[in-house]
């Protein structure tokens, strides 16, 4: 057959001698020809050969069957006959001449050798077989008498036993690790009675949020406080993983709500299972679950939290199986299959997602002695260091297959924010030994200040977004965390610019407070513009909502810790009152859809980060500085406190208490070298 585009060629003229075989058969049918037997003199011989061939195949199959029977049917030397009754089975022979310890030979009842049989042993075994057989029959009869529901209940009980056994196998004991010197995990009681009263109000709000989740959404990821039922989003997959429980644990602990903390611990111990067929966000599960479990472990010392964190981390590791080592955005906890968000530029991974793993993964290596977690995040860092950055800025998208940037969009808000935060916090968490991370942070902040930070006509400092060579004069609520980041990183900045960055943090805090103050509800919108006469105000309807976000309050807290300027507590109290007035409902707390409306509608979601971050930062804002002091604790991007690692002390302790061989010492040092 020729190509479809070829023209048919003309056929040659057919002479009387031309046979039909010369003509193409695909385009026509030939009439039957009655040529007689003489036209094909070998016809019968051909048929005979075919018949012989078929007979040969049958004969070969029969021979193969015989050989198979010879090799695979029971050996008569080992069995008396095929129709043995229950009694005539393999009986272990105990050779008395060898002290009854001949474990190799087997003899069969009925084949002679009476002098070698141990009849009492034979009879005992036969009776045991009869008894087991009768017992099995009785159990089967009892099963048949039971109802379908009873049988299903028994099956479920057996399944639960199997699951518990698997959990025990997964709960491998981890090596003992000396905890860092934990300072400031209790109290923080303010001396001022007015401040104490405000702090108690925030604690009451936490109790209201937790109690309603406990009543209406227990075990679900989040709560719908108006519908009074559980809620979840695609970042947690399709499973009930109790995100609010894990996220809220450390807040409960530092507030002294220990009964509630124990409720959460019990649920995690009995119900938190990661062997589920569920596709989750690597980033969200890392910061909320691993971060929350690690913080709960450090605060309480309960081993179950450390064990669960390590189990979950193992489920996330397959996400790193990409050509570049840049992890996928999502991974299936059961199959380990990963993929990226469909909306991301050219199938890229997100900077703020793969760049926000360092703190938790370093702590995992610290607690387990396994360098695999540390190596994963350090590989990401090394790759980023080798790449060209347009204008010194990190684009938000990186393709995990090619290792190339996607769309040139840079933001200190969504898609980029916590990457910069974790560069700074990696340095702080290492007791300021990770100078490589500090240099990357300083370089990035200089580029951000040059290209993204501007001052509006009204004198408000804001951080815009860089999109394909142009600055968009819009700032998101998420970006408001940067005020606290600049203040946190002021000490240790280049060229003795600590005062400059502390002032920059104060200016960002002021701008974000204005975004709250210029609304009807005194709660900030999701994003706000700085175009023309519009400043710190949302323009689009889909940017006017408030979903209980913490970033502005986070900056208030950091600025309070570094300056003790009372305006930050004042602003924090304004936000507390607004949340309690407009977001509180009888079933918990809900976001609102329009902060510029005097009668807003609710979105009916109590976010897990409201308990993990918003209420925690408010509580810390009205606590004394000795509660979780910043010299000893570093907060992950979900506000879960992790201790500063004094790694030199850890190494010296291990060298004294656990002498290891040279090979294991090398692994340990790799895990500890940050």
XYZ file of C-alpha atoms in Angstrom:
674
model
C 0.000 0.000 0.000
C 1.346 3.447 -0.938
C 1.085 6.705 1.054
C -2.348 8.272 1.151
C -1.111 11.266 -0.829
C 0.274 9.194 -3.768
C -1.698 9.058 -7.034
C -2.589 5.541 -8.386
C -0.412 4.370 -11.281
C -2.026 3.040 -14.525
C -2.044 -0.764 -14.848
C -0.263 -2.379 -17.819
C -2.365 -3.924 -20.568
C -3.374 -7.521 -19.717
C -2.421 -10.130 -22.233
C -4.143 -13.492 -22.453
C -1.133 -15.074 -20.697
C -1.359 -12.717 -17.714
C -2.330 -14.550 -14.516
C -4.533 -13.049 -11.841
C -1.602 -13.087 -9.447
C -0.102 -10.078 -11.229
C -3.095 -7.875 -10.433
C -3.461 -6.011 -7.129
C -5.946 -7.972 -5.024
C -6.876 -5.217 -2.584
C -9.060 -3.310 -5.000
C -11.209 -6.047 -6.468
C -12.601 -9.542 -5.930
C -11.749 -12.443 -8.301
C -14.505 -14.712 -9.552
C -14.138 -18.371 -8.516
C -12.319 -20.484 -11.093
C -13.183 -24.116 -11.736
C -9.831 -25.353 -12.964
C -10.228 -28.996 -12.032
C -7.893 -31.299 -10.174
C -5.239 -31.412 -12.880
C -4.595 -27.680 -12.522
C -3.171 -28.253 -9.055
C -1.480 -31.637 -9.011
C 0.018 -31.190 -5.507
C -3.223 -30.180 -3.800
C -3.832 -33.439 -1.869
C -0.185 -33.696 -0.817
C -0.352 -30.248 0.713
C -3.427 -31.177 2.727
C -1.782 -34.366 3.951
C 1.196 -32.357 5.221
C -1.155 -30.029 7.074
C -2.892 -32.963 8.700
C 0.430 -34.444 9.702
C 1.500 -31.150 11.182
C -1.672 -30.962 13.279
C -1.203 -34.534 14.489
C 2.407 -33.701 15.380
C 1.236 -30.756 17.474
C -1.268 -32.955 19.333
C 1.390 -35.589 19.967
C 3.834 -32.948 21.271
C 1.216 -31.590 23.644
C 0.507 -35.118 24.949
C 4.210 -35.798 25.543
C 4.579 -32.452 27.340
C 1.621 -33.333 29.566
C 3.171 -36.666 30.443
C 6.475 -35.089 31.355
C 4.660 -32.502 33.456
C 2.805 -35.240 35.290
C 6.048 -37.084 35.894
C 7.761 -34.060 37.453
C 4.939 -32.332 39.283
C 2.514 -35.005 40.521
C 3.094 -36.239 44.121
C 5.957 -38.691 44.535
C 4.762 -42.155 45.551
C 7.796 -42.517 47.753
C 6.467 -39.707 49.909
C 2.744 -40.502 49.807
C 0.869 -43.753 50.283
C -1.986 -43.036 47.862
C -3.993 -40.096 46.506
C -7.204 -40.950 48.360
C -5.733 -40.763 51.845
C -8.173 -40.094 54.633
C -7.660 -37.490 57.344
C -5.609 -39.911 59.427
C -3.240 -40.901 56.600
C -1.137 -37.787 56.403
C 2.497 -36.857 56.798
C 3.577 -37.848 60.275
C 6.931 -36.577 61.570
C 9.119 -39.549 62.434
C 10.924 -39.343 65.728
C 13.973 -41.589 65.604
C 14.584 -42.755 69.170
C 18.036 -43.986 68.275
C 19.067 -40.339 67.701
C 17.526 -38.928 70.800
C 14.280 -37.917 69.134
C 15.907 -35.070 67.221
C 15.734 -36.280 63.637
C 13.969 -33.344 62.047
C 14.636 -34.286 58.453
C 12.837 -37.579 57.768
C 9.119 -38.203 57.310
C 7.445 -41.641 57.352
C 3.907 -42.557 56.328
C 1.457 -44.699 58.231
C 0.881 -47.947 56.341
C 4.283 -48.336 54.648
C 6.006 -50.661 57.067
C 9.035 -49.769 59.164
C 7.011 -50.497 62.317
C 10.179 -50.812 64.320
C 10.978 -47.130 63.648
C 7.568 -45.718 64.405
C 6.857 -43.963 67.579
C 3.226 -45.025 67.927
C 2.383 -42.772 70.846
C 3.624 -39.719 68.984
C 1.736 -40.795 65.883
C -1.499 -41.249 67.818
C -1.097 -37.911 69.600
C -0.623 -36.034 66.347
C -3.555 -37.861 64.751
C -5.814 -36.931 67.658
C -4.661 -33.329 67.482
C -5.501 -33.172 63.776
C -8.963 -34.621 64.460
C -9.533 -32.101 67.244
C -8.423 -29.156 65.097
C -10.636 -30.357 62.278
C -13.665 -30.679 64.556
C -12.948 -27.259 66.072
C -12.811 -25.674 62.613
C -16.133 -27.291 61.704
C -17.731 -26.022 64.899
C -16.427 -22.490 64.273
C -17.807 -22.601 60.737
C -21.228 -23.703 62.056
C -21.192 -20.875 64.603
C -20.323 -18.337 61.896
C -23.247 -19.511 59.775
C -25.626 -18.953 62.696
C -24.618 -15.278 63.012
C -26.302 -12.400 61.220
C -24.686 -10.540 58.339
C -24.080 -7.480 60.525
C -22.337 -9.562 63.187
C -20.084 -11.172 60.600
C -19.204 -7.782 59.093
C -18.426 -6.436 62.572
C -16.046 -9.335 63.200
C -14.364 -8.763 59.833
C -13.910 -5.087 60.664
C -12.423 -6.010 64.044
C -9.898 -8.275 62.353
C -9.043 -5.507 59.871
C -8.463 -3.092 62.736
C -6.121 -5.590 64.373
C -4.117 -5.849 61.160
C -3.950 -2.041 60.867
C -2.733 -1.753 64.463
C -0.053 -4.362 63.815
C 1.112 -2.438 60.739
C 1.208 0.761 62.778
C 3.372 -0.981 65.373
C 5.780 -2.056 62.632
C 5.915 1.521 61.292
C 6.542 2.936 64.765
C 10.193 2.035 64.778
C 12.078 3.439 67.743
C 14.206 6.432 66.835
C 17.690 6.968 68.229
C 17.771 8.905 71.508
C 18.670 12.525 70.900
C 19.417 15.071 73.619
C 16.890 17.893 73.365
C 18.238 21.401 72.870
C 18.184 23.654 75.894
C 14.500 24.648 75.789
C 13.863 28.055 77.320
C 10.603 29.922 77.775
C 7.932 27.336 77.010
C 5.634 28.328 79.882
C 4.146 31.390 81.515
C 4.817 34.719 79.817
C 2.325 36.255 82.233
C 2.327 40.048 81.750
C 2.640 42.241 84.833
C 0.117 44.824 83.617
C -3.449 43.713 84.575
C -4.937 45.383 81.475
C -2.570 43.466 79.182
C -3.304 40.285 81.151
C -7.036 40.776 80.612
C -6.533 41.189 76.877
C -4.373 38.075 76.761
C -7.082 36.114 78.589
C -9.626 37.311 76.023
C -7.462 35.899 73.230
C -7.197 32.619 75.137
C -10.993 32.528 75.394
C -11.225 33.018 71.617
C -8.892 30.048 71.137
C -11.068 27.976 73.445
C -14.171 28.952 71.454
C -12.524 27.978 68.157
C -11.201 24.667 69.520
C -14.345 23.606 71.384
C -16.535 24.079 68.319
C -14.089 22.227 66.111
C -14.026 19.484 68.744
C -17.828 19.282 68.696
C -18.614 19.674 65.001
C -15.495 18.920 62.960
C -13.394 16.527 65.046
C -10.957 14.593 62.853
C -11.757 16.656 59.766
C -9.120 19.012 58.450
C -11.057 22.196 59.172
C -14.469 23.405 60.338
C -17.470 25.024 58.684
C -18.670 26.978 61.739
C -22.037 28.032 60.344
C -22.986 24.706 58.760
C -21.392 23.075 61.839
C -19.626 20.291 60.021
C -16.158 19.327 58.827
C -14.414 21.021 55.913
C -11.404 20.294 53.727
C -9.619 21.620 50.651
C -7.526 20.008 47.920
C -4.256 20.829 49.693
C -5.064 18.000 52.124
C -6.319 15.550 49.523
C -9.474 13.548 50.121
C -8.615 12.196 53.561
C -9.492 13.331 57.084
C -6.061 14.075 58.553
C -7.124 16.341 61.414
C -5.164 19.363 60.150
C -6.675 21.682 62.760
C -5.641 19.324 65.567
C -2.005 19.157 64.456
C -1.853 22.859 63.608
C -3.314 23.968 66.957
C -1.321 21.749 69.337
C 1.518 24.144 70.169
C -0.891 27.085 70.583
C -2.901 25.037 73.078
C 0.283 24.137 74.922
C 1.697 27.639 75.322
C -1.742 28.931 76.377
C -1.855 26.335 79.146
C -4.864 24.511 77.669
C -3.388 21.144 78.599
C -6.635 19.133 78.662
C -7.312 20.169 75.085
C -3.689 19.397 74.206
C -4.071 15.859 75.565
C -7.274 15.403 73.525
C -5.336 16.275 70.401
C -2.434 14.025 71.355
C -4.765 11.072 71.904
C -6.402 11.556 68.503
C -3.019 11.760 66.784
C -1.759 8.650 68.538
C -4.808 6.572 67.590
C -6.045 8.030 64.306
C -3.400 9.985 62.393
C -2.535 7.624 59.538
C -0.436 8.579 56.520
C -0.897 5.290 54.612
C -3.845 6.715 52.707
C -4.511 6.996 48.992
C -4.536 10.776 49.084
C -2.761 13.443 47.035
C -1.552 16.296 49.245
C 0.414 19.528 48.938
C 4.037 18.867 49.933
C 4.426 22.469 51.102
C 1.244 22.669 53.167
C 1.711 19.260 54.768
C 5.311 20.129 55.609
C 4.636 23.479 57.295
C 1.392 22.463 59.040
C 1.876 18.792 59.875
C 5.630 18.203 60.133
C 6.161 21.680 61.596
C 3.256 21.259 64.007
C 4.313 17.777 65.118
C 7.929 18.818 65.649
C 6.891 21.868 67.681
C 4.546 19.750 69.802
C 7.382 17.290 70.401
C 9.868 19.954 71.473
C 7.355 21.655 73.772
C 5.917 18.522 75.418
C 8.637 15.906 74.969
C 6.038 13.328 73.858
C 7.700 10.806 71.510
C 4.524 10.131 69.519
C 4.836 13.525 67.810
C 8.414 12.882 66.695
C 7.541 9.399 65.410
C 4.570 10.716 63.408
C 6.658 13.550 61.945
C 9.306 11.104 60.721
C 6.665 8.758 59.281
C 5.084 11.597 57.327
C 8.442 12.902 56.098
C 9.136 9.484 54.606
C 5.890 9.767 52.648
C 6.968 13.137 51.213
C 10.422 12.025 50.031
C 9.180 10.488 46.717
C 8.158 14.025 45.661
C 11.877 14.757 45.204
C 12.235 12.062 42.526
C 12.502 14.523 39.642
C 15.311 15.040 37.084
C 16.534 18.100 38.987
C 15.699 17.152 42.588
C 13.239 20.070 42.774
C 10.171 18.418 44.349
C 6.736 18.188 42.846
C 4.050 20.387 44.393
C 1.852 17.389 45.219
C 2.466 13.764 46.079
C 0.233 10.777 46.671
C 0.958 9.534 50.190
C 0.310 5.917 49.211
C 1.786 5.565 45.727
C 4.469 8.255 45.944
C 3.447 9.639 42.533
C 4.002 13.383 42.252
C 2.828 16.160 39.964
C 2.582 19.947 39.816
C -0.385 22.278 39.942
C -2.125 22.539 36.598
C -2.225 26.350 36.800
C 1.522 26.783 37.405
C 3.592 28.275 34.561
C 4.686 25.545 32.118
C 4.316 22.752 34.667
C 6.673 24.478 37.097
C 7.207 24.047 40.813
C 6.599 27.083 43.025
C 9.488 28.961 44.676
C 7.655 29.456 47.979
C 6.788 25.744 48.088
C 10.068 23.979 47.303
C 11.938 26.791 49.103
C 10.021 26.340 52.363
C 11.253 22.956 53.530
C 14.635 23.747 55.053
C 13.748 24.319 58.704
C 11.649 21.207 59.141
C 13.969 18.920 57.148
C 17.074 20.020 59.029
C 15.295 19.245 62.299
C 14.320 15.819 60.940
C 17.980 15.030 60.254
C 18.882 16.359 63.692
C 16.344 14.107 65.432
C 16.963 10.949 63.377
C 20.657 11.188 62.538
C 19.656 10.501 58.922
C 21.171 13.049 56.498
C 18.671 12.301 53.711
C 16.376 15.191 54.713
C 19.208 17.684 55.036
C 20.675 16.558 51.700
C 17.368 17.078 49.895
C 17.025 20.728 50.918
C 20.722 21.494 50.474
C 20.549 20.137 46.929
C 17.777 22.653 46.206
C 19.929 25.453 47.605
C 22.985 24.453 45.535
C 20.896 24.343 42.370
C 19.473 27.820 43.003
C 22.944 29.233 43.659
C 24.133 28.117 40.216
C 21.230 29.681 38.318
C 21.132 33.113 36.744
C 18.625 35.452 38.344
C 17.078 38.263 36.282
C 17.959 41.546 38.032
C 19.091 39.489 41.008
C 15.478 38.421 41.603
C 14.192 34.862 42.015
C 11.264 34.123 39.662
C 8.362 32.308 41.274
C 8.375 29.360 38.841
C 11.035 26.690 38.232
C 10.549 23.654 36.010
C 11.570 20.486 37.900
C 12.283 18.612 34.668
C 14.511 21.130 32.898
C 15.809 23.189 35.804
C 14.839 26.404 34.005
C 12.823 29.356 35.242
C 9.238 29.632 34.085
C 7.395 32.921 33.771
C 9.484 35.850 35.103
C 7.155 36.789 37.921
C 8.704 37.771 41.273
C 6.729 38.359 44.441
C 7.416 38.705 48.146
C 3.767 37.774 48.637
C 2.045 34.627 47.377
C 4.259 32.174 45.417
C 7.511 33.655 46.722
C 7.149 34.879 50.309
C 8.384 32.116 52.611
C 11.391 31.269 50.426
C 13.069 34.508 51.582
C 11.823 33.964 55.131
C 13.472 30.519 55.281
C 16.820 31.815 54.035
C 16.949 34.142 57.020
C 15.576 31.573 59.451
C 18.005 28.865 58.295
C 20.783 31.203 59.456
C 19.052 31.945 62.760
C 18.169 28.315 63.422
C 21.795 27.245 62.917
C 22.844 29.592 65.723
C 23.996 31.963 62.954
C 26.511 29.424 61.620
C 24.869 28.963 58.193
C 26.477 32.028 56.609
C 25.672 30.748 53.126
C 21.954 31.140 53.832
C 22.523 34.614 55.267
C 24.397 35.711 52.129
C 21.583 34.448 49.887
C 19.078 36.346 52.027
C 21.081 39.595 51.934
C 21.557 39.374 48.150
C 17.841 38.741 47.613
C 16.731 41.583 49.911
C 19.037 44.058 48.156
C 17.464 43.122 44.796
C 13.951 43.339 46.261
C 14.647 46.741 47.743
C 16.015 47.987 44.433
C 13.283 46.673 42.134
C 10.118 46.018 44.181
C 9.939 48.414 47.142
C 8.446 51.814 46.402
C 6.785 54.720 48.237
C 3.321 55.870 47.209
C 2.286 59.464 46.589
C 0.744 59.456 50.060
C 4.017 58.337 51.643
C 3.175 54.665 52.190
C 6.015 52.185 51.639
C 4.831 49.094 49.762
C 6.271 46.008 48.050
C 5.020 45.500 44.515
C 5.242 42.495 42.190
C 7.615 42.189 39.229
C 5.910 40.791 36.138
C 7.854 40.467 32.879
C 9.917 43.590 33.392
C 7.160 45.762 34.878
C 6.284 46.600 38.493
C 2.669 46.020 39.475
C 1.785 48.494 42.244
C -0.226 46.020 44.273
C 0.523 44.441 47.627
C -1.085 41.329 49.083
C -2.009 40.577 52.671
C 0.495 37.721 52.491
C 3.265 40.237 51.737
C 2.649 41.971 55.064
C 4.714 39.319 56.840
C 7.801 41.023 55.351
C 7.715 43.823 57.924
C 8.454 41.294 60.642
C 11.055 39.567 58.456
C 12.989 42.819 57.887
C 12.995 43.481 61.653
C 14.064 39.911 62.436
C 16.934 40.120 59.954
C 18.109 43.610 60.926
C 20.703 42.315 63.370
C 23.528 40.845 61.303
C 22.718 42.742 58.097
C 25.416 44.019 55.775
C 27.173 47.360 56.097
C 25.769 47.921 59.572
C 22.276 48.582 58.161
C 20.369 47.190 61.139
C 18.669 50.524 61.800
C 17.672 50.827 58.144
C 15.950 47.432 58.041
C 14.227 47.949 61.384
C 12.839 51.203 59.992
C 11.805 49.449 56.774
C 9.928 46.878 58.870
C 8.141 49.680 60.724
C 7.108 51.328 57.431
C 5.669 48.051 56.083
C 3.792 47.552 59.377
C 2.326 51.054 59.053
C 1.203 50.440 55.455
C -0.463 47.165 56.380
C -2.210 48.795 59.345
C -3.556 51.403 56.938
C -4.995 48.612 54.770
C -6.968 47.534 57.869
C -7.875 51.012 59.053
C -9.311 52.079 55.674
C -11.962 49.341 55.676
C -15.389 49.358 57.294
C -14.695 46.290 59.443
C -11.127 47.314 60.389
C -9.932 44.044 58.882
C -7.527 43.940 55.957
C -8.411 42.881 52.388
C -6.615 40.100 50.532
C -4.822 42.598 48.263
C -4.689 46.386 47.886
C -3.569 48.851 45.210
C -1.374 51.951 45.035
C -2.564 53.411 41.734
C -3.401 57.081 41.323
C -5.501 58.298 44.223
C -6.191 54.763 45.475
C -3.803 53.701 48.220
C -3.928 50.658 50.493
C -7.461 49.871 49.291
C -8.783 46.847 47.414
C -10.317 47.620 44.039
C -11.535 44.256 42.736
C -14.388 42.463 44.458
C -12.420 39.206 44.571
C -9.703 40.943 46.629
C -11.949 42.367 49.368
C -12.230 39.251 51.522
C -10.555 38.441 54.848
C -10.013 34.771 55.684
C -8.609 35.099 59.229
C -5.077 35.617 57.926
C -2.186 36.222 60.387
C 0.520 38.108 58.441
C -0.254 41.643 59.632
C -0.487 40.535 63.266
C 2.735 38.559 62.808
C 4.531 41.777 61.849
C 2.966 43.628 64.807
C 4.399 40.984 67.140
C 7.917 41.072 65.718
C 7.919 44.876 65.770
C 6.731 44.822 69.404
C 9.499 42.412 70.398
C 12.216 44.577 68.811
C 10.901 48.067 69.682
C 8.314 47.742 72.493
C 6.435 50.575 70.832
C 2.930 50.427 72.418
C 1.223 51.209 69.104
C 1.791 47.630 67.975
C -0.188 46.270 70.918
C -2.843 48.895 70.226
C -3.082 47.841 66.578
C -3.158 44.192 67.599
C -6.015 44.833 69.997
C -7.960 46.658 67.261
C -7.618 43.569 65.073
C -8.625 41.281 67.966
C -11.815 43.260 68.583
C -12.674 43.330 64.878
C -12.198 39.559 64.532
C -14.288 38.890 67.631
C -17.043 41.246 66.458
C -17.326 40.394 62.767
C -15.845 36.885 62.383
C -17.145 35.181 65.511
C -20.235 33.012 65.129
C -21.820 30.566 67.533
C -20.021 27.635 65.850
C -16.522 29.142 65.787
C -14.893 31.822 63.599
C -15.480 32.473 59.914
C -13.867 34.581 57.230
C -15.850 37.420 55.626
C -16.272 38.129 51.920
C -16.171 41.951 51.914
C -14.335 44.017 54.532
C -15.813 47.229 53.086
C -19.407 46.142 53.737
C -21.155 46.955 57.007
C -23.147 43.707 56.760
C -20.705 41.199 55.295
C -21.461 37.609 54.369
C -19.427 34.757 55.781
C -17.309 32.279 53.830
C -18.106 29.638 56.492
C -14.547 28.336 56.939
C -12.518 28.300 60.137
C -9.006 27.961 58.724
C -6.533 25.780 60.619
C -3.968 28.595 60.441
C -6.309 30.809 62.473
C -5.568 28.610 65.496
C -1.955 27.959 64.541
C -0.907 31.517 63.663
C -3.391 34.339 64.129
C -4.381 33.545 67.713
C -0.850 32.478 68.652
C 0.715 35.744 67.453
C -1.977 37.742 69.240
C -1.362 35.797 72.457
C 2.407 36.347 72.180
C 1.840 40.044 71.463
C 0.196 40.382 74.879
C 2.689 38.120 76.687
C 6.042 39.001 78.207
C 9.174 38.476 76.133
C 10.317 35.461 78.159
C 7.664 33.306 76.462
C 9.432 31.708 73.457
C 12.335 34.211 73.312
C 13.661 34.810 69.803
C 17.234 34.036 70.827
C 16.185 30.446 71.460
C 13.280 29.798 69.110
C 12.646 30.268 65.390
C 9.073 30.142 64.074
C 8.348 28.319 60.856
C 6.062 29.958 58.318
C 3.021 28.388 60.046
C 4.111 29.911 63.399
C 5.318 26.588 64.789
C 8.293 27.286 67.100
C 11.430 25.198 66.557
C 14.477 25.544 68.805
C 17.774 27.021 67.687
C 20.206 24.145 67.126
C 23.534 24.599 68.879
C 25.097 21.935 66.721
C 28.590 22.095 68.137
C 27.202 21.230 71.572
C 25.188 18.368 70.033
C 28.249 16.949 68.310
C 30.311 17.082 71.507
C 27.517 15.382 73.458
C 27.249 12.567 70.931
C 31.003 12.061 70.842
C 30.987 11.617 74.626
C 27.899 9.431 74.957
C 27.754 7.408 71.743
C 31.135 6.307 70.364
C 30.559 5.154 66.803
C 32.710 3.535 64.200
C 34.311 5.675 61.540
C 31.657 5.046 58.883
C 28.699 5.950 61.093
C 30.553 8.975 62.439
C 30.788 10.268 58.883
C 27.030 9.922 58.418
C 26.387 11.655 61.743
C 28.649 14.548 60.913
C 26.974 14.973 57.533
C 23.592 15.172 59.250
C 24.871 17.753 61.705
C 26.922 19.909 59.373
C 24.712 22.825 58.376
